[in-house]
């Protein structure tokens, strides 16, 4: 431990780091040693070193990195950050995937669909569950479309058009000649979030939740949270139950 401390001090001095702290510490040690000899130092010098030491300690304490308000491994991000987390690769490796989105058009892109078809659904134990907004609930679709487009500065896809495209795609997905299980349902209301559960019944599963919010610059800016069973058991179970409730409420 002592050798490690000295190596750290030498490294700091060579890099010219924390020089103020070491200077005050050296002065405090020198004054302490001199004080054991007798009254060889004036009180004014002792007080000056004491106050300087307290000042450096106060500055260092204020400058210390503040702990994150989020639990370990739990931090908000946006859709771009989830893309950097290689969502497509995670889906490819999964045994079970649950998807809920108003249109799910961004999740069900060509890359993810290929991974779902060639990897997940190529296995007999592969399970894919998808819920999207019910296209027959026209009042809900109209209201949601108006809400999402009015609350985004730079809209890219209208909900109606995206939902129509997804419904046509889902009809094809259900007809795929695959070994795994595919199930699709339609939800008659907008709960204000989207989510993906990857291997929800396994210890290494995860749940990704996207909040639509009231206003965003674009859909990419929406807040996302990630939950895992080991780090967030309460909220992991909560969001899985949310999906199960959506599933029970949706029509075939």
Coordinates of C-alpha atoms in Angstrom, one line a residue:
X1 CA 0.0 0.0 0.0
X2 CA 2.8 2.4 0.9
X3 CA 4.7 1.7 -2.3
X4 CA 1.5 2.3 -4.3
X5 CA 1.0 5.6 -2.6
X6 CA 4.6 6.7 -3.3
X7 CA 4.3 5.7 -7.0
X8 CA 1.1 7.7 -7.2
X9 CA 2.8 10.8 -5.7
X10 CA 5.8 10.5 -8.0
X11 CA 3.4 10.1 -11.0
X12 CA 1.4 13.1 -10.0
X13 CA 4.6 15.3 -9.5
X14 CA 5.9 14.2 -12.9
X15 CA 2.6 15.1 -14.5
X16 CA 2.3 18.3 -12.5
X17 CA -1.0 17.2 -11.0
X18 CA -2.3 18.2 -7.5
X19 CA 0.8 20.4 -6.9
X20 CA -1.2 22.6 -4.5
X21 CA -2.2 19.7 -2.4
X22 CA 1.3 18.3 -2.1
X23 CA 2.7 21.8 -1.3
X24 CA 0.3 22.4 1.5
X25 CA 0.7 18.8 2.8
X26 CA 4.5 19.3 2.8
X27 CA 4.1 22.6 4.7
X28 CA 1.8 21.0 7.2
X29 CA 4.2 18.2 7.9
X30 CA 7.2 20.6 8.2
X31 CA 5.2 22.8 10.7
X32 CA 4.2 19.7 12.6
X33 CA 7.7 18.4 12.9
X34 CA 9.0 21.9 13.9
X35 CA 6.3 22.2 16.6
X36 CA 7.6 19.1 18.3
X37 CA 11.0 20.7 18.9
X38 CA 9.6 23.8 20.7
X39 CA 8.3 27.2 20.1
X40 CA 10.5 27.8 17.1
X41 CA 7.7 28.9 14.8
X42 CA 5.4 32.0 15.3
X43 CA 1.7 31.3 15.8
X44 CA 0.9 33.4 12.7
X45 CA 2.8 30.9 10.6
X46 CA 1.1 27.9 12.2
X47 CA -2.3 29.5 11.6
X48 CA -1.5 30.3 8.0
X49 CA -0.5 26.7 7.2
X50 CA -3.6 25.4 9.1
X51 CA -6.0 27.7 7.2
X52 CA -4.2 26.9 3.8
X53 CA -4.6 23.2 4.5
X54 CA -8.3 23.6 5.3
X55 CA -8.8 25.7 2.2
X56 CA -7.2 23.1 -0.1
X57 CA -9.3 20.3 1.5
X58 CA -12.5 22.3 1.0
X59 CA -11.6 23.0 -2.7
X60 CA -10.8 19.4 -3.3
X61 CA -14.0 18.2 -1.7
X62 CA -16.0 20.6 -3.9
X63 CA -14.2 19.5 -7.0
X64 CA -14.7 15.8 -6.3
X65 CA -16.9 14.1 -9.0
X66 CA -20.5 14.0 -8.0
X67 CA -22.1 10.5 -7.8
X68 CA -24.6 9.7 -10.5
X69 CA -28.3 10.0 -9.4
X70 CA -29.0 6.8 -11.3
X71 CA -28.2 3.3 -10.0
X72 CA -25.3 1.4 -11.4
X73 CA -25.9 0.5 -15.0
X74 CA -29.0 2.6 -15.2
X75 CA -28.9 5.8 -17.1
X76 CA -31.2 7.5 -19.6
X77 CA -30.2 7.8 -23.3
X78 CA -31.8 8.5 -26.6
X79 CA -32.5 6.3 -29.6
X80 CA -29.1 7.0 -31.2
X81 CA -27.3 5.8 -28.1
X82 CA -29.3 2.5 -28.2
X83 CA -28.2 2.1 -31.8
X84 CA -24.6 2.4 -30.6
X85 CA -25.4 -0.4 -28.2
X86 CA -25.8 -2.7 -31.2
X87 CA -29.5 -3.4 -30.7
X88 CA -29.6 -5.4 -33.9
X89 CA -26.9 -7.8 -32.7
X90 CA -28.7 -8.3 -29.4
X91 CA -31.9 -9.2 -31.2
X92 CA -30.1 -11.7 -33.4
X93 CA -28.7 -13.5 -30.4
X94 CA -32.0 -13.6 -28.5
X95 CA -34.4 -16.5 -27.9
X96 CA -37.4 -14.4 -27.3
X97 CA -38.3 -10.8 -28.3
X98 CA -41.3 -8.7 -27.3
X99 CA -42.0 -5.5 -29.3
X100 CA -44.5 -2.8 -28.7
X101 CA -44.6 0.4 -30.7
X102 CA -47.3 2.7 -32.1
X103 CA -46.1 1.6 -35.6
X104 CA -42.8 -0.1 -34.6
X105 CA -41.6 1.1 -38.0
X106 CA -38.1 2.0 -36.6
X107 CA -37.6 -1.4 -34.9
X108 CA -38.9 -3.5 -37.8
X109 CA -36.4 -2.2 -40.4
X110 CA -34.7 -4.4 -42.9
X111 CA -31.7 -5.2 -40.7
X112 CA -33.7 -6.2 -37.7
X113 CA -36.2 -8.1 -39.7
X114 CA -33.4 -10.1 -41.3
X115 CA -31.9 -10.9 -37.9
X116 CA -35.3 -11.9 -36.5
X117 CA -36.0 -14.2 -39.5
X118 CA -32.5 -15.7 -39.9
X119 CA -31.6 -16.0 -36.3
X120 CA -34.4 -15.8 -33.7
X121 CA -37.1 -17.4 -35.8
X122 CA -34.9 -20.0 -37.3
X123 CA -34.8 -21.8 -34.0
X124 CA -37.8 -23.9 -32.7
X125 CA -37.6 -22.1 -29.3
X126 CA -37.6 -18.7 -30.9
X127 CA -40.5 -16.4 -29.9
X128 CA -41.5 -13.1 -31.4
X129 CA -44.4 -11.1 -30.0
X130 CA -45.4 -7.8 -31.6
X131 CA -48.0 -5.2 -30.6
X132 CA -48.8 -2.1 -32.6
X133 CA -51.6 0.5 -32.6
X134 CA -54.9 -0.9 -33.9
X135 CA -55.4 0.6 -37.4
X136 CA -59.2 0.1 -37.0
X137 CA -59.2 2.4 -33.9
X138 CA -59.3 5.4 -36.3
X139 CA -60.0 8.1 -33.7
X140 CA -57.1 6.9 -31.6
X141 CA -54.8 6.8 -34.7
X142 CA -55.9 10.3 -35.8
X143 CA -55.3 11.8 -32.3
X144 CA -52.0 10.0 -31.9
X145 CA -50.8 11.1 -35.3
X146 CA -51.7 14.7 -34.6
X147 CA -50.1 14.5 -31.2
X148 CA -46.8 13.1 -32.4
X149 CA -46.4 15.3 -35.5
X150 CA -47.4 18.5 -33.6
X151 CA -44.9 17.7 -30.8
X152 CA -41.9 17.2 -33.1
X153 CA -40.0 20.0 -34.8
X154 CA -38.7 17.9 -37.6
X155 CA -41.2 15.0 -38.3
X156 CA -40.1 12.3 -40.7
X157 CA -42.8 9.7 -40.9
X158 CA -46.5 10.2 -40.4
X159 CA -48.0 7.7 -38.0
X160 CA -50.8 6.6 -40.4
X161 CA -48.5 5.9 -43.3
X162 CA -46.0 4.1 -41.0
X163 CA -48.8 2.1 -39.4
X164 CA -50.2 1.0 -42.8
X165 CA -46.7 0.0 -43.9
X166 CA -46.2 -2.0 -40.6
X167 CA -49.5 -3.8 -40.8
X168 CA -48.7 -5.0 -44.4
X169 CA -45.2 -6.1 -43.2
X170 CA -46.7 -8.0 -40.2
X171 CA -49.0 -9.9 -42.5
X172 CA -45.9 -11.1 -44.3
X173 CA -44.0 -11.8 -41.1
X174 CA -46.8 -14.0 -39.8
X175 CA -46.7 -16.0 -43.1
X176 CA -42.9 -16.6 -43.0
X177 CA -42.1 -20.3 -43.2
X178 CA -40.0 -20.3 -40.0
X179 CA -39.4 -22.8 -37.1
X180 CA -40.1 -20.2 -34.4
X181 CA -43.3 -18.7 -33.1
X182 CA -44.7 -15.4 -34.3
X183 CA -47.7 -13.6 -32.7
X184 CA -49.1 -10.2 -33.6
X185 CA -51.7 -8.1 -31.8
X186 CA -53.2 -4.6 -32.1
X187 CA -53.7 -2.2 -29.2
X188 CA -56.7 0.2 -29.3
X189 CA -55.1 3.1 -27.4
X190 CA -51.8 5.0 -27.0
X191 CA -50.1 4.4 -23.6
X192 CA -47.5 7.1 -24.2
X193 CA -44.4 4.8 -24.5
X194 CA -42.9 2.1 -26.6
X195 CA -40.8 -0.9 -25.5
X196 CA -38.7 -3.8 -26.4
X197 CA -38.1 -6.8 -24.2
X198 CA -35.2 -9.1 -25.2
X199 CA -35.1 -12.5 -23.6
X200 CA -37.5 -11.3 -20.9
X201 CA -37.6 -14.7 -19.1
X202 CA -33.8 -15.2 -19.0
X203 CA -31.3 -13.9 -16.4
X204 CA -29.5 -11.8 -19.0
X205 CA -32.6 -10.3 -20.4
X206 CA -33.2 -6.5 -20.8
X207 CA -36.1 -4.2 -21.3
X208 CA -35.8 -0.9 -23.3
X209 CA -38.5 1.7 -22.8
X210 CA -39.0 4.8 -25.0
X211 CA -41.1 7.7 -23.7
X212 CA -42.8 9.7 -26.4
X213 CA -42.9 12.9 -24.3
X214 CA -44.8 16.1 -25.1
X215 CA -42.3 17.8 -27.3
X216 CA -39.1 16.6 -29.1
X217 CA -36.8 18.0 -31.7
X218 CA -37.1 14.7 -33.5
X219 CA -38.1 11.2 -32.7
X220 CA -34.5 10.3 -32.2
X221 CA -34.4 12.6 -29.1
X222 CA -36.9 10.6 -27.1
X223 CA -35.8 9.5 -23.7
X224 CA -34.9 5.8 -23.3
X225 CA -34.3 3.7 -20.2
X226 CA -32.8 0.2 -20.0
X227 CA -33.7 -2.3 -17.3
X228 CA -32.1 -5.6 -16.4
X229 CA -33.3 -8.2 -13.9
X230 CA -30.1 -8.2 -11.8
X231 CA -29.8 -4.5 -11.4
X232 CA -33.4 -3.3 -11.5
X233 CA -35.5 -6.3 -10.4
X234 CA -38.5 -4.2 -9.3
X235 CA -38.8 -2.1 -12.5
X236 CA -37.8 -5.0 -14.8
X237 CA -40.8 -7.0 -13.4
X238 CA -42.9 -3.9 -13.6
X239 CA -42.3 -3.3 -17.3
X240 CA -42.7 -7.0 -18.2
X241 CA -46.1 -6.8 -16.5
X242 CA -46.9 -3.7 -18.5
X243 CA -46.2 -5.6 -21.7
X244 CA -48.3 -8.6 -20.6
X245 CA -51.2 -6.2 -19.8
X246 CA -50.8 -4.6 -23.2
X247 CA -50.9 -8.1 -24.8
X248 CA -54.0 -9.1 -22.9
X249 CA -55.8 -5.9 -23.8
X250 CA -54.9 -6.1 -27.6
X251 CA -56.9 -7.8 -30.2
X252 CA -55.7 -10.5 -32.6

